[in-house]
Amino acid sequence: MQVVTGKSVLNGIAIGKIKIYKAPKREISSDPAQNPEAELECFEEAVEKAIEQQNVLYEKALASAGESSAEIFEVHAMMLQDDDLIDAAKEIITSQNHTAEYAVKQAFDNQAKVFAEMDDPYLRARSADIIDIQQSVLNILMGISADSMQGTEPAILAAEDFAPSETVRLDKSLLLGMITSEGSTNSHTAILARSMNIPALVQCGQVLDEWEGKLAIIDGYNSCAYIDPTPDLLESLTNRRKEDEKKQALLQELKGKTNTTIDGRTINVFANIGSPADIGQVQQNDAGGVGLFRSEFIYLNSKNYPTESEQFEAYRHALESLAPKLVVIRTCDIGADKMVDYMNLEKEANPALGYRAIRICLTRRDFFKTQLRALLRASAYGNLAIMFPMIISIRELRECRDLLDECRKELEAENVRIGKYQVGIMVETPAAVLCADELAKECDFFSIGTNDLTQYTCAIDRQNAKLEPFSDTHHPAVLREIRMTIEAGHRHNCWVGICGELGADLSLTETFLRMGVDELSVNPASVLPLRKTIRGIDLRLPEKKDEVQK
Ligand code: PEP
Ligand code: MG
């Protein structure tokens, strides 16, 4: 087995035989043309045809990969009408007496070189586009069909690189995956492969002729490919691919459908994320919004305190990308198991019960205000909810709200646009559950953090593996607290969700629905199975599980 590493374009698995995709050698003679007028005519016809082809490719890419991926072919059609380029080729035919093929080779190569030497990376990248349209015109002039290079059997195609036009032209029903020695993850080819859902590995350094016909696996999750894989690897990655296929089928089945039980109860299914980079997963799994954006990961991924504008950019990006979907951003929940050096937090005997989360924010007010200002500024760009973690009392909630108001006033005085936003808390301490009625009166929503709620209710350190045998994720005390929180929230017009791991426990979905939960926020991979489960529940039937002691 040979392992080839590169850069993955799509998280997915492709399994199949390799076909080396190689453009036929083009012999272009520099001998003088017999009939320059006929050459000129051939050239003009070929350019016309190439423009038509780009228009066809545009339509094809539009249907398979969407507008932004298709745009490149509009650009190609325009390039083929560029007077400087076309006149330079004609000049080579008429004044220098060369063939149309030779003129295309020379004139397009020259222009590609000019672009390749430019400083601006965008313009530099246009060099590859000139070569792409050059190939199209040359193929027409020389009667070469690009389609014939793909073969007739489904295969993983391996090549030095693929031009965007080659990628779109490929017969997708025969295309299992792509491996290239060159290319980049942001090239048009990579973008097209991603939007066509084809696993591809780029920049893997080499593509060897001897791979032709060999079995290979592209493991997009681990950015590598295996040539001649071992039977064990083949079996485990075949299973992984089957899981992916099931997920895709589920996605197709559920896309655009509501999360409604058989008897008509609808709830929101949202996703938990740690950074704006996870937004793709929210969309891929068709989540209705974000129920928990753990903002502390911005702090954890930073070498120093993230500035107001850095935070604003991160929140704005998430809100803008997902609008009009709701994005619940939890304020910094640092401390305990999540430490950063630059904050100089002291080591404590009981970190889970220590100086953490809102306790830090309410004592380091300038630090907290930086985040609140960034959140308020971002509120103008989407549908925001601000959530405070680890709240144990109404006093803390009021202090948070006062600071938020203070920041709002400051920003209004600076003429900064602020949008609408909801304000809520994590219910993750027994104290918050027991004060839920008072807290609900001053909140738009509650989100139950079952991870910490279980830890604090059962006095079981969630970090301590030794305590696993004592831990019961379905502990009746925790389930009763969840019910109490939902009921208290509803008494005061406050919607209630669950964003801890328990929300993804499908054996409890019916129980939570019967308790009246309004939203479940789970890791992106759990969104689709949860949505399917909800759609299969009928609350008119007797409860299947009666875990909750009333
Ligand atoms: C929780 O405590 O349930 C929760 C969602 O927050 P975290 O896991 O980030 O502490
Ligand atoms: Mg928590």
Coordinates of C-alpha atoms and ligand atoms in Angstrom, one line a residue:
M1 CA 0.0 0.0 0.0
Q2 CA 1.2 3.5 -0.8
V3 CA 0.0 6.5 1.3
V4 CA -0.1 9.8 -0.5
T5 CA -0.8 13.0 1.5
G6 CA -2.1 16.3 0.2
K7 CA -4.8 18.8 0.8
S8 CA -8.4 17.7 1.0
V9 CA -11.1 19.6 -0.8
L10 CA -14.1 17.8 0.7
N11 CA -14.7 15.7 3.8
G12 CA -15.7 12.5 2.1
I13 CA -14.4 9.1 1.0
A14 CA -14.0 7.9 -2.6
I15 CA -13.1 4.3 -3.5
G16 CA -12.3 3.1 -7.0
K17 CA -9.7 2.3 -9.6
I18 CA -7.4 5.0 -10.7
K19 CA -7.5 6.4 -14.2
I20 CA -4.6 8.7 -15.2
Y21 CA -6.1 11.7 -16.9
K22 CA -3.6 13.0 -19.4
A23 CA -4.0 15.5 -22.2
P24 CA -2.8 14.0 -25.5
K25 CA 0.5 15.4 -26.7
R26 CA -0.1 18.2 -29.1
E27 CA 2.6 18.5 -31.9
I28 CA 2.4 22.1 -33.1
S29 CA 4.6 22.9 -36.1
S30 CA 6.3 26.2 -36.5
D31 CA 6.5 25.7 -40.3
P32 CA 4.9 28.5 -42.4
A33 CA 1.2 28.1 -43.3
Q34 CA 0.3 27.1 -46.8
N35 CA -2.8 29.3 -46.9
P36 CA -2.8 32.1 -44.2
E37 CA -6.4 33.2 -45.2
A38 CA -7.8 29.7 -44.6
E39 CA -5.8 29.6 -41.3
L40 CA -7.4 32.9 -40.3
E41 CA -10.9 31.6 -41.0
C42 CA -10.2 28.4 -39.0
F43 CA -8.9 30.5 -36.1
E44 CA -12.0 32.7 -36.1
E45 CA -14.4 29.7 -36.3
A46 CA -12.5 27.9 -33.5
V47 CA -12.7 31.0 -31.2
E48 CA -16.5 31.2 -32.0
K49 CA -16.9 27.6 -31.1
A50 CA -14.9 27.9 -27.9
I51 CA -17.1 30.8 -26.8
E52 CA -20.2 28.7 -27.4
Q53 CA -18.6 25.9 -25.4
Q54 CA -17.9 28.2 -22.5
N55 CA -21.6 29.2 -22.6
V56 CA -22.6 25.6 -22.5
L57 CA -20.1 24.9 -19.6
Y58 CA -21.6 27.9 -17.8
E59 CA -25.1 26.4 -18.0
K60 CA -23.8 23.0 -16.9
A61 CA -21.9 24.4 -13.9
L62 CA -24.9 26.5 -13.0
A63 CA -27.1 23.4 -12.8
S64 CA -24.5 21.2 -11.0
A65 CA -22.6 23.7 -8.8
G66 CA -24.4 27.0 -8.6
E67 CA -23.9 30.6 -9.8
S68 CA -20.7 31.4 -8.0
S69 CA -18.9 28.3 -9.4
A70 CA -20.3 28.9 -12.9
E71 CA -19.1 32.5 -13.1
I72 CA -15.6 31.4 -14.2
F73 CA -17.0 30.3 -17.6
E74 CA -18.5 33.7 -18.2
V75 CA -15.1 35.2 -17.5
H76 CA -13.6 32.7 -20.0
A77 CA -16.1 33.7 -22.7
M78 CA -15.2 37.3 -22.1
M79 CA -11.4 36.5 -22.3
L80 CA -12.0 34.9 -25.7
Q81 CA -13.4 38.2 -26.9
D82 CA -10.5 40.2 -25.6
D83 CA -9.3 42.3 -28.6
D84 CA -5.6 42.4 -27.5
L85 CA -5.5 38.6 -27.3
I86 CA -7.4 37.9 -30.5
D87 CA -5.5 40.5 -32.5
A88 CA -2.2 39.2 -31.3
A89 CA -3.1 35.7 -32.6
K90 CA -4.4 37.1 -35.9
E91 CA -1.2 39.1 -36.3
I92 CA 0.9 36.0 -36.0
I93 CA -1.2 34.3 -38.7
T94 CA -1.3 37.2 -41.2
S95 CA 2.0 39.0 -40.7
Q96 CA 4.2 36.1 -39.7
N97 CA 2.5 33.5 -41.9
H98 CA 1.9 30.9 -39.3
T99 CA -0.8 28.2 -38.7
A100 CA -3.8 28.9 -36.5
E101 CA -2.5 26.4 -33.9
Y102 CA 0.9 28.0 -33.7
A103 CA -0.7 31.5 -33.4
V104 CA -2.9 30.3 -30.5
K105 CA 0.0 28.6 -28.8
Q106 CA 2.2 31.8 -29.0
A107 CA -0.3 34.5 -28.4
F108 CA -2.1 32.8 -25.5
D109 CA 1.3 31.7 -23.9
N110 CA 2.5 35.3 -24.1
Q111 CA -0.6 36.6 -22.4
A112 CA -0.5 33.9 -19.7
K113 CA 3.1 34.9 -18.9
V114 CA 2.1 38.5 -18.5
F115 CA -0.6 37.5 -15.9
A116 CA 1.8 35.0 -14.2
E117 CA 4.2 37.8 -13.4
M118 CA 1.6 40.2 -11.9
D119 CA 1.8 41.1 -8.2
D120 CA -1.9 40.9 -7.5
P121 CA -2.7 37.2 -6.6
Y122 CA -6.2 37.5 -8.3
L123 CA -4.7 38.6 -11.6
R124 CA -1.9 36.1 -11.3
A125 CA -4.4 33.3 -11.0
R126 CA -5.9 34.5 -14.4
S127 CA -2.8 33.0 -16.1
A128 CA -4.3 29.5 -15.5
D129 CA -7.6 30.6 -17.1
I130 CA -5.7 31.8 -20.3
I131 CA -4.1 28.3 -20.5
D132 CA -7.5 26.7 -20.0
I133 CA -9.2 28.6 -22.9
Q134 CA -6.0 28.0 -25.0
Q135 CA -6.6 24.3 -24.6
S136 CA -10.2 24.6 -25.6
V137 CA -9.3 26.5 -28.8
L138 CA -6.5 24.1 -29.6
N139 CA -8.7 21.0 -29.0
I140 CA -11.2 22.4 -31.5
L141 CA -8.5 23.2 -34.1
M142 CA -6.9 19.8 -33.7
G143 CA -10.1 17.8 -33.4
I144 CA -9.3 16.5 -29.9
S145 CA -12.3 15.5 -27.7
A146 CA -11.6 16.1 -24.0
D147 CA -14.3 13.6 -23.1
S148 CA -12.4 10.7 -24.5
M149 CA -9.7 11.1 -21.8
Q150 CA -12.0 10.1 -19.0
G151 CA -12.5 6.5 -20.2
T152 CA -15.8 4.6 -19.9
E153 CA -15.6 3.0 -16.4
P154 CA -16.3 4.9 -13.1
A155 CA -12.9 5.9 -11.7
I156 CA -10.8 8.2 -9.5
L157 CA -9.1 10.5 -12.0
A158 CA -5.5 11.4 -11.2
A159 CA -3.7 14.2 -13.0
E160 CA -1.2 17.0 -12.6
D161 CA -4.1 19.4 -12.5
F162 CA -7.5 19.9 -14.0
A163 CA -8.6 23.1 -15.7
P164 CA -12.1 24.3 -14.5
S165 CA -13.5 23.5 -18.0
E166 CA -12.1 20.0 -17.8
T167 CA -13.7 19.5 -14.3
V168 CA -17.1 20.6 -15.5
R169 CA -16.9 18.6 -18.8
L170 CA -16.2 15.4 -16.9
D171 CA -19.0 12.9 -16.9
K172 CA -20.0 13.0 -13.2
S173 CA -21.6 9.5 -13.3
L174 CA -18.1 8.1 -14.0
L175 CA -16.3 10.4 -11.6
L176 CA -15.6 8.9 -8.2
G177 CA -12.9 11.3 -7.0
M178 CA -9.9 13.4 -8.1
I179 CA -6.2 13.4 -7.2
T180 CA -3.9 16.1 -8.4
S181 CA -0.2 16.7 -7.8
E182 CA -0.7 20.4 -8.2
G183 CA -3.7 22.7 -7.7
S184 CA -4.9 24.5 -4.6
T185 CA -7.9 24.1 -2.3
N186 CA -9.1 27.5 -3.4
S187 CA -8.7 26.9 -7.1
H188 CA -11.8 27.0 -9.3
T189 CA -11.3 23.3 -9.9
A190 CA -11.4 22.6 -6.1
I191 CA -14.4 24.9 -5.7
L192 CA -16.2 23.0 -8.4
A193 CA -15.3 19.6 -7.0
R194 CA -16.6 20.7 -3.6
S195 CA -19.9 22.0 -4.9
M196 CA -20.4 18.9 -7.0
N197 CA -19.7 16.8 -3.8
I198 CA -16.7 14.9 -5.2
P199 CA -13.9 14.0 -2.8
A200 CA -10.7 15.4 -4.1
L201 CA -7.1 15.6 -2.9
V202 CA -4.9 18.3 -4.3
Q203 CA -1.2 19.2 -4.0
C204 CA -0.1 15.6 -3.3
G205 CA 3.2 16.2 -5.0
Q206 CA 3.1 13.3 -7.5
V207 CA 0.8 11.3 -9.7
L208 CA 2.6 8.2 -11.0
D209 CA 1.7 6.5 -14.3
E210 CA 2.1 3.2 -12.5
W211 CA -1.1 3.9 -10.5
E212 CA -3.2 3.4 -13.6
G213 CA -5.8 0.7 -12.9
K214 CA -4.9 0.3 -9.3
L215 CA -7.5 0.4 -6.5
A216 CA -7.3 3.6 -4.4
I217 CA -9.2 5.3 -1.6
I218 CA -9.3 9.1 -1.1
D219 CA -9.8 9.8 2.6
G220 CA -10.9 13.4 2.5
Y221 CA -11.3 13.5 6.3
N222 CA -7.5 12.8 6.8
S223 CA -6.2 14.5 3.7
C224 CA -4.7 11.4 2.2
A225 CA -5.1 8.7 -0.5
Y226 CA -4.2 5.1 -0.2
I227 CA -3.1 3.3 -3.4
D228 CA -3.5 -0.5 -3.1
P229 CA -5.1 -0.3 0.4
T230 CA -4.9 -3.1 2.8
P231 CA -8.2 -5.2 3.2
D232 CA -8.7 -3.9 6.7
L233 CA -8.5 -0.3 5.6
L234 CA -10.7 -0.9 2.6
E235 CA -13.3 -2.4 4.9
S236 CA -13.3 0.4 7.5
L237 CA -13.3 3.2 4.9
T238 CA -16.1 1.4 2.9
N239 CA -18.2 1.5 6.1
R240 CA -17.4 5.1 6.6
R241 CA -18.5 5.8 3.1
K242 CA -21.7 4.0 3.7
E243 CA -22.4 6.2 6.7
D244 CA -21.8 9.3 4.6
E245 CA -24.2 8.0 2.0
K246 CA -26.8 7.4 4.6
K247 CA -26.3 10.9 5.9
Q248 CA -26.6 12.3 2.4
A249 CA -29.8 10.3 1.8
L250 CA -31.2 11.6 5.1
L251 CA -30.3 15.2 4.2
Q252 CA -32.2 14.8 0.9
E253 CA -35.2 13.3 2.7
L254 CA -35.3 16.1 5.3
K255 CA -34.2 19.2 3.5
G256 CA -36.7 22.0 3.7
K257 CA -39.0 19.9 6.0
T258 CA -40.1 21.1 9.4
N259 CA -39.3 19.3 12.7
T260 CA -42.8 18.4 13.4
T261 CA -44.1 15.3 15.2
I262 CA -46.8 13.1 13.7
D263 CA -49.4 14.9 15.8
G264 CA -48.2 18.3 14.8
R265 CA -45.8 19.6 17.4
T266 CA -42.9 21.6 15.9
I267 CA -39.6 22.4 17.6
N268 CA -36.4 24.0 16.5
V269 CA -33.3 21.9 15.9
F270 CA -30.2 24.0 16.0
A271 CA -26.4 23.2 16.0
N272 CA -23.6 23.9 18.5
I273 CA -20.5 25.5 17.1
G274 CA -17.1 26.6 18.4
S275 CA -16.0 29.1 15.7
P276 CA -17.2 30.7 12.5
A277 CA -15.3 28.0 10.6
D278 CA -18.0 25.5 11.7
I279 CA -20.7 27.4 9.9
G280 CA -20.3 25.1 6.8
Q281 CA -21.3 22.2 9.0
V282 CA -24.4 24.0 10.2
Q283 CA -25.5 24.5 6.6
Q284 CA -24.4 21.0 5.4
N285 CA -26.5 19.5 8.1
D286 CA -29.5 21.8 7.4
A287 CA -29.7 23.0 11.1
G288 CA -32.4 25.7 11.7
G289 CA -29.9 27.9 13.5
V290 CA -27.1 27.9 16.0
G291 CA -28.2 27.2 19.6
L292 CA -24.8 27.5 21.1
F293 CA -21.8 29.4 19.7
R294 CA -19.1 28.7 22.3
S295 CA -17.4 32.1 21.9
E296 CA -14.5 31.1 24.3
F297 CA -12.9 29.2 21.4
I298 CA -12.1 32.6 19.9
Y299 CA -10.1 33.3 23.2
L300 CA -8.6 29.9 23.2
N301 CA -7.4 30.2 19.6
S302 CA -5.8 33.5 20.3
K303 CA -2.3 34.4 21.7
N304 CA -3.6 37.5 23.4
Y305 CA -6.9 39.1 24.3
P306 CA -9.0 39.1 21.1
T307 CA -9.8 42.8 20.2
E308 CA -13.3 44.2 19.8
S309 CA -12.9 44.4 16.1
E310 CA -11.6 40.8 15.8
Q311 CA -14.5 39.5 17.8
F312 CA -16.9 41.7 15.8
E313 CA -15.7 40.2 12.5
A314 CA -16.1 36.7 13.8
Y315 CA -19.7 37.3 15.1
R316 CA -20.7 39.3 12.1
H317 CA -19.5 36.6 9.8
A318 CA -21.5 34.0 11.6
L319 CA -24.7 36.1 11.8
E320 CA -24.4 37.3 8.2
S321 CA -23.8 33.8 6.8
L322 CA -26.7 32.3 8.6
A323 CA -29.3 35.1 8.5
P324 CA -32.2 35.1 9.0
K325 CA -31.5 32.0 11.2
L326 CA -31.1 32.6 14.9
V327 CA -27.5 32.5 16.2
V328 CA -27.2 32.2 20.0
I329 CA -23.7 33.4 21.0
R330 CA -22.7 32.5 24.5
T331 CA -20.4 35.0 26.2
C332 CA -16.9 33.9 27.2
D333 CA -17.1 30.7 29.3
I334 CA -13.4 30.6 30.1
G335 CA -11.8 29.0 33.2
A336 CA -12.0 25.5 34.7
D337 CA -11.0 23.2 31.9
K338 CA -10.6 26.0 29.4
M339 CA -7.6 28.1 30.3
V340 CA -5.5 30.6 28.4
D341 CA -2.0 31.8 29.5
Y342 CA -2.5 35.5 28.7
M343 CA -5.3 35.8 31.2
N344 CA -3.0 34.8 34.1
L345 CA -5.7 32.8 35.9
E346 CA -4.5 31.2 39.0
K347 CA -4.5 27.4 39.5
E348 CA -7.3 26.5 41.9
A349 CA -8.1 23.5 44.1
N350 CA -11.7 23.2 42.7
P351 CA -11.6 24.8 39.2
A352 CA -15.1 23.7 38.3
L353 CA -16.4 25.4 41.3
G354 CA -14.0 28.3 40.9
Y355 CA -13.3 31.6 39.3
R356 CA -14.7 30.9 35.8
A357 CA -17.1 32.1 33.1
I358 CA -19.5 34.9 34.2
R359 CA -17.5 35.3 37.5
I360 CA -14.5 36.4 35.5
C361 CA -16.6 38.6 33.2
L362 CA -18.3 40.4 36.1
T363 CA -15.1 41.1 37.9
R364 CA -13.0 42.1 34.8
R365 CA -15.6 44.4 33.4
D366 CA -13.5 46.0 30.6
F367 CA -12.7 42.6 29.3
F368 CA -16.4 41.7 29.3
K369 CA -17.4 45.0 27.8
T370 CA -15.1 44.4 24.8
Q371 CA -17.1 41.3 24.0
L372 CA -20.5 42.9 24.6
R373 CA -19.7 45.8 22.4
A374 CA -18.6 43.4 19.6
L375 CA -21.8 41.4 20.0
L376 CA -24.0 44.5 19.9
R377 CA -22.2 45.8 16.8
A378 CA -22.7 42.5 15.1
S379 CA -26.4 42.4 16.0
A380 CA -27.0 44.7 13.0
Y381 CA -26.0 41.9 10.6
G382 CA -28.4 39.0 11.5
N383 CA -30.6 37.4 14.1
L384 CA -28.6 37.4 17.4
A385 CA -29.3 36.1 20.8
I386 CA -26.8 36.8 23.6
M387 CA -26.5 34.1 26.3
F388 CA -24.7 34.4 29.7
P389 CA -23.2 31.2 31.1
M390 CA -23.0 29.8 34.7
I391 CA -25.6 32.2 36.1
I392 CA -26.6 31.4 39.7
S393 CA -28.7 34.4 40.7
I394 CA -31.0 37.2 39.5
R395 CA -28.3 39.6 40.8
E396 CA -25.8 38.3 38.3
L397 CA -28.3 38.4 35.4
R398 CA -29.1 42.0 36.2
E399 CA -25.4 42.9 36.4
C400 CA -24.9 41.4 32.9
R401 CA -28.0 43.2 31.5
D402 CA -26.8 46.5 33.1
L403 CA -23.4 46.2 31.4
L404 CA -25.1 45.3 28.1
D405 CA -27.2 48.5 28.4
E406 CA -24.2 50.5 29.3
C407 CA -22.4 49.2 26.1
R408 CA -25.5 49.9 24.0
K409 CA -25.7 53.5 25.2
E410 CA -22.0 54.0 24.4
L411 CA -22.4 52.6 20.9
E412 CA -25.5 54.7 20.3
A413 CA -23.6 57.8 21.3
E414 CA -21.0 56.7 18.7
N415 CA -23.7 56.4 16.1
V416 CA -23.1 52.7 15.7
R417 CA -26.0 50.8 14.2
I418 CA -27.4 48.1 16.5
G419 CA -30.0 45.5 15.5
K420 CA -32.6 43.6 17.5
Y421 CA -31.3 40.8 19.9
Q422 CA -32.6 38.5 22.5
V423 CA -31.0 38.0 25.9
G424 CA -31.0 34.7 27.8
I425 CA -29.0 32.5 30.1
M426 CA -27.6 29.0 30.3
V427 CA -29.4 27.1 33.0
E428 CA -26.5 24.8 34.1
T429 CA -26.5 25.1 37.9
P430 CA -29.0 23.7 40.3
A431 CA -29.2 27.3 41.7
A432 CA -30.5 28.6 38.4
V433 CA -33.1 25.8 38.2
L434 CA -34.4 26.6 41.6
C435 CA -34.5 30.4 40.8
A436 CA -35.9 29.7 37.3
D437 CA -39.2 31.6 37.9
E438 CA -37.4 34.8 38.9
L439 CA -34.8 34.5 36.1
A440 CA -37.4 33.7 33.4
K441 CA -39.2 37.0 34.1
E442 CA -36.0 38.8 32.9
C443 CA -35.0 36.5 30.1
D444 CA -36.1 36.0 26.5
F445 CA -34.9 32.4 26.7
F446 CA -33.2 29.7 28.7
S447 CA -30.8 27.1 27.3
I448 CA -30.2 24.1 29.6
G449 CA -26.5 23.1 29.8
T450 CA -27.0 19.5 30.8
N451 CA -23.2 18.8 30.9
D452 CA -22.6 21.2 33.8
L453 CA -26.1 20.7 35.2
T454 CA -25.3 17.0 35.6
Q455 CA -21.9 17.7 37.1
Y456 CA -23.2 20.2 39.7
T457 CA -26.4 18.2 40.5
C458 CA -24.7 14.9 40.9
A459 CA -21.4 16.3 42.3
I460 CA -19.5 14.4 39.6
D461 CA -16.5 16.1 38.1
R462 CA -17.1 15.9 34.3
Q463 CA -13.3 15.8 33.7
N464 CA -12.7 12.8 36.0
A465 CA -12.7 9.6 34.0
K466 CA -12.6 7.6 37.3
L467 CA -16.1 8.7 38.1
E468 CA -17.7 7.2 34.9
P469 CA -19.1 4.2 36.8
F470 CA -21.0 6.6 39.1
S471 CA -22.3 8.9 36.4
D472 CA -25.9 8.4 35.1
T473 CA -26.7 10.7 32.2
H474 CA -30.4 9.9 32.7
H475 CA -30.3 10.7 36.4
P476 CA -33.9 11.4 37.5
A477 CA -32.7 14.5 39.4
V478 CA -31.4 16.0 36.2
L479 CA -34.5 15.1 34.2
R480 CA -36.7 16.6 36.9
E481 CA -34.6 19.8 36.8
I482 CA -35.1 20.0 33.0
R483 CA -38.8 19.7 33.4
M484 CA -38.9 22.3 36.2
T485 CA -36.8 24.7 34.0
I486 CA -39.1 24.3 31.0
E487 CA -42.2 24.8 33.1
A488 CA -40.8 27.9 34.8
G489 CA -39.7 29.4 31.5
H490 CA -43.1 28.8 30.0
R491 CA -44.9 30.4 32.9
H492 CA -43.1 33.7 32.0
N493 CA -43.1 33.6 28.2
C494 CA -39.5 32.5 28.0
W495 CA -38.6 29.8 25.5
V496 CA -36.5 26.9 26.6
G497 CA -33.9 24.9 24.8
I498 CA -31.3 22.3 25.7
C499 CA -27.8 22.7 24.4
G500 CA -25.9 20.2 26.5
E501 CA -25.0 16.7 25.1
L502 CA -28.2 15.2 26.4
G503 CA -30.1 17.1 23.7
A504 CA -28.6 14.7 21.1
D505 CA -29.6 11.6 23.1
L506 CA -32.3 10.1 20.9
S507 CA -33.7 7.9 23.6
L508 CA -34.8 11.1 25.4
T509 CA -36.2 13.1 22.5
E510 CA -39.7 12.0 23.2
T511 CA -39.3 12.8 26.9
F512 CA -38.1 16.3 26.1
L513 CA -40.9 16.9 23.7
R514 CA -43.5 15.8 26.3
M515 CA -41.8 18.2 28.7
G516 CA -42.5 20.9 26.2
V517 CA -39.0 21.8 25.1
D518 CA -38.9 24.5 22.4
E519 CA -35.4 23.9 20.9
L520 CA -32.7 21.3 20.9
S521 CA -29.2 22.3 20.0
V522 CA -26.8 19.5 19.2
N523 CA -23.5 18.9 17.5
P524 CA -23.9 19.3 13.7
A525 CA -23.5 15.6 13.0
S526 CA -26.5 14.8 15.2
V527 CA -28.9 17.3 13.6
L528 CA -30.3 15.1 10.9
P529 CA -30.8 11.9 13.0
L530 CA -32.5 14.1 15.6
R531 CA -34.8 15.7 13.0
K532 CA -35.7 12.3 11.7
T533 CA -36.5 11.0 15.2
I534 CA -38.8 14.0 16.0
R535 CA -40.7 13.4 12.8
G536 CA -41.4 9.8 13.9
I537 CA -42.8 10.7 17.3
D538 CA -46.6 10.7 18.0
L539 CA -47.3 12.4 21.3
R540 CA -51.0 11.2 21.3
L541 CA -49.7 7.7 21.9
P542 CA -48.7 6.6 25.5
E543 CA -45.1 7.5 26.4
K544 CA -42.8 4.7 25.4
K545 CA -40.2 5.5 28.0
D546 CA -41.2 6.7 31.4
E547 CA -37.8 7.8 32.8
V548 CA -39.0 10.9 34.5
Q549 CA -40.3 10.4 37.9
K550 CA -43.1 12.8 38.5
Ligands
PEP1 C1 -23.2 22.5 29.2 O1 -22.6 22.7 30.3 O2 -24.1 21.7 29.1 C2 -22.8 23.3 28.0 C3 -23.5 23.2 26.9 O3 -21.7 24.0 28.1 P1 -20.2 23.5 28.0 O4 -20.2 22.0 27.7 O5 -19.5 24.3 27.0 O6 -19.7 23.7 29.4
MG2 MG -21.4 24.5 30.6

